[in-house]
PDB file of C-alpha atoms in Angstrom:
ATOM      1  CA  MET A   1      -0.020   0.008   0.006  1.00 63.00           C
ATOM      2  CA  SER A   2       1.367   3.416  -1.006  1.00 71.00           C
ATOM      3  CA  THR A   3       1.958   6.201   1.550  1.00 78.00           C
ATOM      4  CA  ARG A   4      -0.728   8.363  -0.153  1.00 80.00           C
ATOM      5  CA  ALA A   5      -3.317   5.588   0.203  1.00 78.00           C
ATOM      6  CA  LEU A   6      -2.371   4.998   3.826  1.00 83.00           C
ATOM      7  CA  GLU A   7      -2.689   8.686   4.600  1.00 86.00           C
ATOM      8  CA  TRP A   8      -6.128   8.804   2.865  1.00 83.00           C
ATOM      9  CA  ILE A   9      -7.299   5.948   5.060  1.00 86.00           C
ATOM     10  CA  ILE A  10      -6.009   7.522   8.243  1.00 87.00           C
ATOM     11  CA  GLU A  11      -7.605  10.819   7.316  1.00 88.00           C
ATOM     12  CA  ARG A  12     -10.983   9.117   6.801  1.00 87.00           C
ATOM     13  CA  LEU A  13     -10.700   7.189  10.061  1.00 90.00           C
ATOM     14  CA  LEU A  14      -9.922  10.402  11.964  1.00 90.00           C
ATOM     15  CA  PHE A  15     -12.917  12.078  10.322  1.00 89.00           C
ATOM     16  CA  LEU A  16     -15.223   9.204  11.309  1.00 91.00           C
ATOM     17  CA  CYS A  17     -14.009   9.496  14.899  1.00 89.00           C
ATOM     18  CA  ALA A  18     -14.769  13.219  14.990  1.00 88.00           C
ATOM     19  CA  ALA A  19     -18.085  12.656  13.211  1.00 90.00           C
ATOM     20  CA  LEU A  20     -18.973   9.945  15.677  1.00 91.00           C
ATOM     21  CA  SER A  21     -18.708  12.324  18.575  1.00 86.00           C
ATOM     22  CA  VAL A  22     -20.724  14.975  16.903  1.00 88.00           C
ATOM     23  CA  LEU A  23     -23.412  12.504  15.903  1.00 91.00           C
ATOM     24  CA  THR A  24     -23.585  11.105  19.409  1.00 91.00           C
ATOM     25  CA  THR A  25     -24.066  14.611  20.892  1.00 87.00           C
ATOM     26  CA  ALA A  26     -26.702  15.369  18.242  1.00 90.00           C
ATOM     27  CA  GLY A  27     -28.479  12.066  19.018  1.00 91.00           C
ATOM     28  CA  ILE A  28     -28.577  12.853  22.699  1.00 90.00           C
ATOM     29  CA  ILE A  29     -29.968  16.311  22.061  1.00 90.00           C
ATOM     30  CA  ALA A  30     -32.553  14.935  19.686  1.00 92.00           C
ATOM     31  CA  VAL A  31     -33.876  12.346  22.149  1.00 90.00           C
ATOM     32  CA  LEU A  32     -33.993  14.912  24.912  1.00 91.00           C
ATOM     33  CA  ALA A  33     -35.772  17.483  22.696  1.00 92.00           C
ATOM     34  CA  PHE A  34     -38.335  14.962  21.399  1.00 92.00           C
ATOM     35  CA  GLU A  35     -39.239  13.513  24.788  1.00 91.00           C
ATOM     36  CA  THR A  36     -39.306  16.955  26.346  1.00 92.00           C
ATOM     37  CA  TYR A  37     -41.623  18.191  23.624  1.00 92.00           C
ATOM     38  CA  GLU A  38     -43.977  15.283  24.306  1.00 90.00           C
ATOM     39  CA  PHE A  39     -43.930  16.090  27.995  1.00 92.00           C
ATOM     40  CA  LEU A  40     -44.624  19.800  27.439  1.00 91.00           C
ATOM     41  CA  ARG A  41     -47.609  18.940  25.260  1.00 90.00           C
ATOM     42  CA  GLU A  42     -49.286  17.695  28.470  1.00 90.00           C
ATOM     43  CA  VAL A  43     -47.728  20.007  31.050  1.00 90.00           C
ATOM     44  CA  PRO A  44     -47.646  23.781  30.506  1.00 90.00           C
ATOM     45  CA  ILE A  45     -44.061  24.980  30.396  1.00 91.00           C
ATOM     46  CA  LEU A  46     -44.952  27.830  32.853  1.00 91.00           C
ATOM     47  CA  GLU A  47     -46.216  25.318  35.404  1.00 90.00           C
ATOM     48  CA  PHE A  48     -43.056  23.220  34.876  1.00 91.00           C
ATOM     49  CA  LEU A  49     -40.589  26.094  35.331  1.00 91.00           C
ATOM     50  CA  THR A  50     -42.356  28.030  38.087  1.00 90.00           C
ATOM     51  CA  GLY A  51     -44.322  25.355  40.096  1.00 88.00           C
ATOM     52  CA  THR A  52     -43.173  24.749  43.707  1.00 89.00           C
ATOM     53  CA  GLU A  53     -44.355  21.198  44.054  1.00 89.00           C
ATOM     54  CA  TRP A  54     -42.728  18.199  42.373  1.00 90.00           C
ATOM     55  CA  THR A  55     -44.926  15.098  42.988  1.00 88.00           C
ATOM     56  CA  PRO A  56     -45.219  13.418  39.475  1.00 88.00           C
ATOM     57  CA  LEU A  57     -45.858   9.927  40.952  1.00 82.00           C
ATOM     58  CA  PHE A  58     -48.619  11.007  43.319  1.00 83.00           C
ATOM     59  CA  SER A  59     -52.332  10.355  42.622  1.00 80.00           C
ATOM     60  CA  VAL A  60     -52.660  14.152  42.095  1.00 84.00           C
ATOM     61  CA  PRO A  61     -49.388  14.967  40.210  1.00 85.00           C
ATOM     62  CA  ARG A  62     -47.672  18.217  40.418  1.00 88.00           C
ATOM     63  CA  PHE A  63     -44.829  19.078  37.917  1.00 90.00           C
ATOM     64  CA  GLY A  64     -43.147  22.095  39.300  1.00 90.00           C
ATOM     65  CA  VAL A  65     -39.426  21.624  38.913  1.00 92.00           C
ATOM     66  CA  LEU A  66     -38.323  24.379  41.326  1.00 93.00           C
ATOM     67  CA  PRO A  67     -37.756  21.997  44.264  1.00 93.00           C
ATOM     68  CA  LEU A  68     -35.300  19.944  42.143  1.00 93.00           C
ATOM     69  CA  VAL A  69     -33.584  23.157  40.956  1.00 93.00           C
ATOM     70  CA  ALA A  70     -33.342  24.418  44.532  1.00 93.00           C
ATOM     71  CA  GLY A  71     -31.845  21.085  45.719  1.00 92.00           C
ATOM     72  CA  THR A  72     -29.290  21.055  42.898  1.00 93.00           C
ATOM     73  CA  THR A  73     -28.307  24.663  43.521  1.00 93.00           C
ATOM     74  CA  LEU A  74     -28.001  24.223  47.256  1.00 94.00           C
ATOM     75  CA  VAL A  75     -25.765  21.170  47.139  1.00 94.00           C
ATOM     76  CA  SER A  76     -23.662  22.772  44.359  1.00 93.00           C
ATOM     77  CA  LEU A  77     -23.235  26.029  46.298  1.00 94.00           C
ATOM     78  CA  ILE A  78     -21.952  24.109  49.331  1.00 95.00           C
ATOM     79  CA  ALA A  79     -19.603  22.137  47.087  1.00 94.00           C
ATOM     80  CA  MET A  80     -18.297  25.365  45.624  1.00 93.00           C
ATOM     81  CA  VAL A  81     -17.772  26.969  49.055  1.00 93.00           C
ATOM     82  CA  VAL A  82     -15.572  24.001  49.904  1.00 93.00           C
ATOM     83  CA  ALA A  83     -13.743  23.450  46.565  1.00 92.00           C
ATOM     84  CA  LEU A  84     -13.106  26.874  45.199  1.00 91.00           C
ATOM     85  CA  PRO A  85     -11.116  28.471  48.103  1.00 91.00           C
ATOM     86  CA  MET A  86      -9.338  25.225  48.922  1.00 92.00           C
ATOM     87  CA  GLY A  87      -8.631  24.453  45.310  1.00 90.00           C
ATOM     88  CA  LEU A  88      -7.173  27.967  44.622  1.00 91.00           C
ATOM     89  CA  LEU A  89      -5.073  27.981  47.604  1.00 92.00           C
ATOM     90  CA  SER A  90      -3.692  24.551  46.877  1.00 91.00           C
ATOM     91  CA  ALA A  91      -2.989  25.711  43.245  1.00 90.00           C
ATOM     92  CA  ILE A  92      -1.128  28.844  44.598  1.00 91.00           C
ATOM     93  CA  TYR A  93       0.964  26.633  46.825  1.00 91.00           C
ATOM     94  CA  LEU A  94       1.768  24.105  44.136  1.00 89.00           C
ATOM     95  CA  SER A  95       2.586  26.812  41.635  1.00 87.00           C
ATOM     96  CA  GLU A  96       4.409  29.379  43.670  1.00 86.00           C
ATOM     97  CA  TYR A  97       5.673  27.802  46.918  1.00 88.00           C
ATOM     98  CA  ALA A  98       6.193  24.073  46.553  1.00 84.00           C
ATOM     99  CA  SER A  99       9.542  22.777  45.433  1.00 83.00           C
ATOM    100  CA  ASP A 100       9.763  20.463  42.416  1.00 84.00           C
ATOM    101  CA  GLY A 101      10.071  17.380  44.600  1.00 84.00           C
ATOM    102  CA  VAL A 102       7.060  18.293  46.771  1.00 84.00           C
ATOM    103  CA  ARG A 103       5.039  19.139  43.628  1.00 85.00           C
ATOM    104  CA  ARG A 104       5.847  15.820  41.966  1.00 85.00           C
ATOM    105  CA  VAL A 105       4.543  14.009  45.041  1.00 85.00           C
ATOM    106  CA  LEU A 106       1.713  16.196  46.230  1.00 85.00           C
ATOM    107  CA  LYS A 107      -0.085  16.903  42.908  1.00 83.00           C
ATOM    108  CA  PRO A 108      -0.564  13.156  42.018  1.00 84.00           C
ATOM    109  CA  VAL A 109      -1.789  12.374  45.477  1.00 84.00           C
ATOM    110  CA  LEU A 110      -4.225  15.293  45.315  1.00 83.00           C
ATOM    111  CA  GLU A 111      -5.446  14.054  41.958  1.00 80.00           C
ATOM    112  CA  LEU A 112      -6.068  10.609  43.438  1.00 83.00           C
ATOM    113  CA  LEU A 113      -9.230  12.100  44.958  1.00 82.00           C
ATOM    114  CA  ALA A 114     -10.714  12.374  41.407  1.00 80.00           C
ATOM    115  CA  GLY A 115     -10.192   8.566  40.959  1.00 82.00           C
ATOM    116  CA  VAL A 116     -12.337   7.541  43.876  1.00 87.00           C
ATOM    117  CA  PRO A 117     -15.763   6.167  42.677  1.00 88.00           C
ATOM    118  CA  THR A 118     -18.550   8.512  43.418  1.00 90.00           C
ATOM    119  CA  VAL A 119     -20.632   5.787  45.101  1.00 90.00           C
ATOM    120  CA  VAL A 120     -17.775   5.499  47.629  1.00 92.00           C
ATOM    121  CA  TYR A 121     -18.021   9.236  48.268  1.00 93.00           C
ATOM    122  CA  GLY A 122     -21.764   8.870  48.694  1.00 92.00           C
ATOM    123  CA  TYR A 123     -21.432   6.282  51.389  1.00 93.00           C
ATOM    124  CA  PHE A 124     -18.677   8.249  52.982  1.00 94.00           C
ATOM    125  CA  ALA A 125     -20.937  11.232  53.212  1.00 93.00           C
ATOM    126  CA  LEU A 126     -23.846   9.126  54.604  1.00 92.00           C
ATOM    127  CA  LEU A 127     -21.949   6.902  57.071  1.00 92.00           C
ATOM    128  CA  PHE A 128     -19.065   9.117  58.235  1.00 94.00           C
ATOM    129  CA  VAL A 129     -19.549  12.848  57.485  1.00 94.00           C
ATOM    130  CA  THR A 130     -23.175  13.045  58.522  1.00 94.00           C
ATOM    131  CA  PRO A 131     -22.725  11.418  61.897  1.00 94.00           C
ATOM    132  CA  LEU A 132     -19.631  13.610  62.437  1.00 94.00           C
ATOM    133  CA  LEU A 133     -21.596  16.740  61.621  1.00 94.00           C
ATOM    134  CA  GLN A 134     -24.435  15.731  63.841  1.00 93.00           C
ATOM    135  CA  ARG A 135     -22.208  15.972  66.844  1.00 92.00           C
ATOM    136  CA  PHE A 136     -21.929  19.764  66.154  1.00 91.00           C
ATOM    137  CA  ILE A 137     -25.330  20.281  64.581  1.00 91.00           C
ATOM    138  CA  PRO A 138     -27.863  18.202  66.479  1.00 90.00           C
ATOM    139  CA  ALA A 139     -30.758  19.356  64.213  1.00 89.00           C
ATOM    140  CA  LEU A 140     -29.012  17.885  61.186  1.00 90.00           C
ATOM    141  CA  SER A 141     -31.136  15.202  59.514  1.00 90.00           C
ATOM    142  CA  GLY A 142     -29.705  11.781  58.656  1.00 89.00           C
ATOM    143  CA  PHE A 143     -30.267  12.764  55.021  1.00 92.00           C
ATOM    144  CA  ASN A 144     -29.382  16.354  54.284  1.00 93.00           C
ATOM    145  CA  ALA A 145     -27.862  18.693  51.742  1.00 92.00           C
ATOM    146  CA  LEU A 146     -24.852  19.748  53.858  1.00 94.00           C
ATOM    147  CA  SER A 147     -22.920  16.391  53.975  1.00 94.00           C
ATOM    148  CA  PRO A 148     -23.143  15.536  50.243  1.00 94.00           C
ATOM    149  CA  GLY A 149     -22.263  19.147  49.481  1.00 94.00           C
ATOM    150  CA  ILE A 150     -19.096  19.062  51.517  1.00 95.00           C
ATOM    151  CA  VAL A 151     -18.071  15.633  50.151  1.00 94.00           C
ATOM    152  CA  MET A 152     -18.794  16.765  46.600  1.00 93.00           C
ATOM    153  CA  GLY A 153     -16.580  19.770  47.171  1.00 92.00           C
ATOM    154  CA  ILE A 154     -13.757  17.393  48.316  1.00 92.00           C
ATOM    155  CA  MET A 155     -14.406  15.244  45.171  1.00 91.00           C
ATOM    156  CA  ILE A 156     -13.984  18.236  42.727  1.00 91.00           C
ATOM    157  CA  LEU A 157     -11.105  19.786  44.618  1.00 91.00           C
ATOM    158  CA  PRO A 158      -8.483  18.179  42.360  1.00 89.00           C
ATOM    159  CA  LEU A 159     -10.277  19.514  39.274  1.00 88.00           C
ATOM    160  CA  VAL A 160     -10.091  23.097  40.533  1.00 90.00           C
ATOM    161  CA  SER A 161      -6.554  22.768  41.941  1.00 90.00           C
ATOM    162  CA  SER A 162      -4.961  21.054  38.920  1.00 88.00           C
ATOM    163  CA  LEU A 163      -6.532  23.317  36.239  1.00 88.00           C
ATOM    164  CA  ALA A 164      -5.851  26.482  38.192  1.00 89.00           C
ATOM    165  CA  GLU A 165      -2.308  25.441  38.874  1.00 89.00           C
ATOM    166  CA  ASP A 166      -1.726  24.758  35.249  1.00 87.00           C
ATOM    167  CA  ALA A 167      -3.014  28.165  34.399  1.00 86.00           C
ATOM    168  CA  MET A 168      -0.733  29.919  36.913  1.00 88.00           C
ATOM    169  CA  ARG A 169       2.290  27.872  35.887  1.00 86.00           C
ATOM    170  CA  GLY A 170       1.697  29.253  32.304  1.00 83.00           C
ATOM    171  CA  VAL A 171       2.287  32.849  33.541  1.00 85.00           C
ATOM    172  CA  PRO A 172       5.713  33.930  32.249  1.00 86.00           C
ATOM    173  CA  ARG A 173       8.573  34.054  34.741  1.00 85.00           C
ATOM    174  CA  GLY A 174       9.296  37.615  33.704  1.00 85.00           C
ATOM    175  CA  LEU A 175       6.088  38.955  35.411  1.00 85.00           C
ATOM    176  CA  ARG A 176       7.146  37.417  38.696  1.00 86.00           C
ATOM    177  CA  GLU A 177      10.711  38.771  38.367  1.00 85.00           C
ATOM    178  CA  GLY A 178       9.464  42.208  37.576  1.00 88.00           C
ATOM    179  CA  SER A 179       7.202  42.153  40.662  1.00 86.00           C
ATOM    180  CA  TYR A 180      10.081  41.084  42.827  1.00 87.00           C
ATOM    181  CA  ALA A 181      12.273  43.800  41.332  1.00 88.00           C
ATOM    182  CA  LEU A 182       9.672  46.411  42.506  1.00 85.00           C
ATOM    183  CA  GLY A 183       9.916  45.104  46.053  1.00 86.00           C
ATOM    184  CA  ALA A 184       6.897  42.869  46.231  1.00 86.00           C
ATOM    185  CA  THR A 185       6.825  39.817  48.431  1.00 86.00           C
ATOM    186  CA  LYS A 186       6.153  36.261  47.285  1.00 86.00           C
ATOM    187  CA  MET A 187       2.548  36.592  48.596  1.00 88.00           C
ATOM    188  CA  GLN A 188       1.958  39.870  46.942  1.00 88.00           C
ATOM    189  CA  THR A 189       3.375  38.564  43.671  1.00 88.00           C
ATOM    190  CA  SER A 190       1.195  35.400  43.865  1.00 86.00           C
ATOM    191  CA  LEU A 191      -2.105  37.234  44.675  1.00 86.00           C
ATOM    192  CA  ARG A 192      -1.614  40.471  42.713  1.00 88.00           C
ATOM    193  CA  VAL A 193       0.410  39.452  39.759  1.00 88.00           C
ATOM    194  CA  VAL A 194       0.129  35.666  39.029  1.00 88.00           C
ATOM    195  CA  VAL A 195      -3.545  35.195  39.901  1.00 88.00           C
ATOM    196  CA  PRO A 196      -4.848  38.103  37.861  1.00 86.00           C
ATOM    197  CA  ALA A 197      -2.621  37.049  34.931  1.00 85.00           C
ATOM    198  CA  ALA A 198      -4.083  33.573  35.063  1.00 86.00           C
ATOM    199  CA  PHE A 199      -7.627  34.740  35.681  1.00 85.00           C
ATOM    200  CA  SER A 200      -9.135  33.365  32.566  1.00 82.00           C
ATOM    201  CA  GLY A 201      -7.774  29.842  33.241  1.00 84.00           C
ATOM    202  CA  ILE A 202      -8.781  30.018  36.922  1.00 88.00           C
ATOM    203  CA  THR A 203     -12.365  31.011  36.116  1.00 87.00           C
ATOM    204  CA  ALA A 204     -12.611  28.298  33.461  1.00 84.00           C
ATOM    205  CA  ALA A 205     -11.504  25.832  36.166  1.00 87.00           C
ATOM    206  CA  PHE A 206     -14.153  27.157  38.608  1.00 88.00           C
ATOM    207  CA  ILE A 207     -16.981  26.944  36.000  1.00 87.00           C
ATOM    208  CA  LEU A 208     -15.898  23.484  34.934  1.00 86.00           C
ATOM    209  CA  ALA A 209     -16.021  22.467  38.576  1.00 89.00           C
ATOM    210  CA  VAL A 210     -19.531  23.967  38.949  1.00 89.00           C
ATOM    211  CA  SER A 211     -20.691  22.009  35.946  1.00 87.00           C
ATOM    212  CA  ARG A 212     -19.222  18.831  37.470  1.00 87.00           C
ATOM    213  CA  ALA A 213     -20.971  19.526  40.789  1.00 88.00           C
ATOM    214  CA  ILE A 214     -24.337  20.132  39.108  1.00 89.00           C
ATOM    215  CA  GLY A 215     -24.115  16.849  37.068  1.00 86.00           C
ATOM    216  CA  GLU A 216     -23.005  14.724  40.100  1.00 86.00           C
ATOM    217  CA  THR A 217     -25.396  11.761  40.741  1.00 85.00           C
ATOM    218  CA  MET A 218     -24.351   9.064  43.158  1.00 88.00           C
ATOM    219  CA  ILE A 219     -23.286  11.304  46.152  1.00 91.00           C
ATOM    220  CA  VAL A 220     -26.647  13.140  46.242  1.00 90.00           C
ATOM    221  CA  ALA A 221     -28.686  10.034  45.414  1.00 89.00           C
ATOM    222  CA  ILE A 222     -27.219   8.184  48.437  1.00 91.00           C
ATOM    223  CA  ALA A 223     -26.808  10.976  51.008  1.00 91.00           C
ATOM    224  CA  ALA A 224     -29.220  13.816  50.180  1.00 90.00           C
ATOM    225  CA  GLY A 225     -32.475  12.063  50.898  1.00 85.00           C
ATOM    226  CA  GLN A 226     -34.421  12.131  47.578  1.00 84.00           C
ATOM    227  CA  GLN A 227     -37.207  14.338  49.081  1.00 88.00           C
ATOM    228  CA  PRO A 228     -38.047  17.282  46.690  1.00 89.00           C
ATOM    229  CA  ARG A 229     -38.706  20.365  48.616  1.00 88.00           C
ATOM    230  CA  LEU A 230     -38.357  24.040  47.852  1.00 89.00           C
ATOM    231  CA  THR A 231     -35.877  24.998  50.554  1.00 89.00           C
ATOM    232  CA  PHE A 232     -32.404  26.370  51.062  1.00 90.00           C
ATOM    233  CA  ASP A 233     -31.894  24.837  54.514  1.00 91.00           C
ATOM    234  CA  PRO A 234     -28.878  22.503  54.288  1.00 92.00           C
ATOM    235  CA  LYS A 235     -29.997  20.524  57.341  1.00 92.00           C
ATOM    236  CA  VAL A 236     -33.023  18.775  55.745  1.00 93.00           C
ATOM    237  CA  PRO A 237     -33.308  16.208  52.999  1.00 93.00           C
ATOM    238  CA  VAL A 238     -33.451  17.506  49.420  1.00 93.00           C
ATOM    239  CA  GLU A 239     -33.506  15.959  45.928  1.00 91.00           C
ATOM    240  CA  THR A 240     -31.464  17.161  42.989  1.00 92.00           C
ATOM    241  CA  MET A 241     -32.232  16.719  39.362  1.00 92.00           C
ATOM    242  CA  THR A 242     -29.739  13.977  38.765  1.00 91.00           C
ATOM    243  CA  ALA A 243     -31.001  12.053  41.798  1.00 90.00           C
ATOM    244  CA  TYR A 244     -34.566  12.211  40.525  1.00 90.00           C
ATOM    245  CA  ILE A 245     -33.510  10.910  37.131  1.00 89.00           C
ATOM    246  CA  VAL A 246     -31.818   7.924  38.915  1.00 87.00           C
ATOM    247  CA  GLN A 247     -34.912   7.367  41.070  1.00 84.00           C
ATOM    248  CA  ILE A 248     -37.272   7.081  38.107  1.00 84.00           C
ATOM    249  CA  SER A 249     -34.858   5.216  35.909  1.00 79.00           C
ATOM    250  CA  LEU A 250     -34.491   2.443  38.451  1.00 76.00           C
ATOM    251  CA  GLY A 251     -38.125   2.314  39.480  1.00 69.00           C
ATOM    252  CA  ASP A 252     -41.253   0.728  37.994  1.00 74.00           C
ATOM    253  CA  THR A 253     -42.523   3.676  36.022  1.00 77.00           C
ATOM    254  CA  PRO A 254     -43.822   2.444  32.662  1.00 81.00           C
ATOM    255  CA  GLN A 255     -41.870   3.692  29.627  1.00 80.00           C
ATOM    256  CA  GLY A 256     -43.691   6.192  27.451  1.00 79.00           C
ATOM    257  CA  THR A 257     -45.906   7.550  30.241  1.00 85.00           C
ATOM    258  CA  LEU A 258     -46.033  11.188  31.250  1.00 86.00           C
ATOM    259  CA  GLU A 259     -44.235  10.246  34.553  1.00 87.00           C
ATOM    260  CA  TYR A 260     -41.439   8.554  32.617  1.00 88.00           C
ATOM    261  CA  ARG A 261     -41.001  11.520  30.346  1.00 90.00           C
ATOM    262  CA  THR A 262     -40.319  13.778  33.347  1.00 91.00           C
ATOM    263  CA  ILE A 263     -36.756  12.442  33.430  1.00 91.00           C
ATOM    264  CA  PHE A 264     -36.204  13.831  29.895  1.00 92.00           C
ATOM    265  CA  ALA A 265     -37.632  17.216  30.738  1.00 92.00           C
ATOM    266  CA  VAL A 266     -35.506  17.385  33.858  1.00 93.00           C
ATOM    267  CA  GLY A 267     -32.514  16.106  31.882  1.00 92.00           C
ATOM    268  CA  MET A 268     -33.033  18.786  29.172  1.00 92.00           C
ATOM    269  CA  LEU A 269     -33.165  21.477  31.854  1.00 92.00           C
ATOM    270  CA  LEU A 270     -29.897  20.115  33.345  1.00 91.00           C
ATOM    271  CA  PHE A 271     -28.346  20.034  29.888  1.00 90.00           C
ATOM    272  CA  ILE A 272     -29.290  23.584  29.118  1.00 90.00           C
ATOM    273  CA  GLY A 273     -27.799  24.707  32.527  1.00 88.00           C
ATOM    274  CA  THR A 274     -24.442  22.989  32.049  1.00 87.00           C
ATOM    275  CA  PHE A 275     -24.293  24.102  28.404  1.00 87.00           C
ATOM    276  CA  GLY A 276     -24.846  27.668  29.494  1.00 87.00           C
ATOM    277  CA  LEU A 277     -22.041  27.413  32.019  1.00 84.00           C
ATOM    278  CA  ASN A 278     -19.679  26.001  29.329  1.00 82.00           C
ATOM    279  CA  LEU A 279     -20.577  28.995  27.115  1.00 84.00           C
ATOM    280  CA  VAL A 280     -19.828  31.373  29.975  1.00 81.00           C
ATOM    281  CA  SER A 281     -16.493  29.606  30.545  1.00 78.00           C
ATOM    282  CA  ALA A 282     -15.548  29.944  26.892  1.00 78.00           C
ATOM    283  CA  TRP A 283     -16.504  33.652  26.927  1.00 80.00           C
ATOM    284  CA  LEU A 284     -14.398  34.331  30.048  1.00 75.00           C
ATOM    285  CA  ARG A 285     -11.421  32.552  28.481  1.00 72.00           C
ATOM    286  CA  GLU A 286     -11.633  34.765  25.453  1.00 74.00           C
ATOM    287  CA  ARG A 287     -12.566  37.939  27.318  1.00 70.00           C
ATOM    288  CA  PHE A 288      -9.732  37.800  29.877  1.00 65.00           C
ATOM    289  CA  ARG A 289      -7.107  35.683  28.132  1.00 65.00           C
ATOM    290  CA  GLU A 290      -3.632  37.266  28.299  1.00 61.00           C
ATOM    291  CA  GLU A 291      -1.213  36.624  25.438  1.00 58.00           C
ATOM    292  CA  TYR A 292       2.441  36.981  26.093  1.00 55.00           C
ATOM    293  CA  ALA A 293       5.272  37.257  23.532  1.00 52.00           C
TER     294      ALA A 293
END
């Protein structure tokens, strides 16, 4: 076989691989869109988006998705409170303070957290973190939003730390040396020079972590309680959008019914949310990206 023919075959194989990913994404969107359309033919979209009760399996069903949105938002906010400061501080240490030997050991160990199965994190939140928190918060329910939120923050911590550290390591050495030449300390250089210079990469890491938290399933399915309620009290059970999808998918709801189609409507809302976050991340990268000669 000639070199030209081999290159032609390789080119077509690479094209098929790229096309397969695009077609897969298009297929997912098409299924979600069709099933969501069928759902919205029976449930008004205003009721779905603004209703405060989510009881699709009750004898008198209610299809207000706000309780699921509130549960998802609450758990994700708790995770961000844990992951973003700790991740940024870890990234600053790894980038600016740690020696090469410490970095080679500490960074892989930190990234091991991302390799732990999420079901393990879920039972860790339920069986260890919740009882521990109940010693300090007696009113904390056995299923709650606080425990899975904290554990989810620990889970996505390596994502924030690794991506933010990569962004800060990409800042030219000359900026640091110029700061030191003006009399700045290492802390001042880190916080007032390096972090602003790497702002686009850091914000992209933050938003990617938010998307990961919103889409997390097993931790909240195990430890949050699966009780849809419109509340921002982290001490009580809640249900997220992903946990509801798991609940219906593993239940006895007949396929093709209105109750079954709720998982596609919720999935479409979740997809739109994470897609919007990705667009914001891309805009921030372009808006605040620094280019150095």
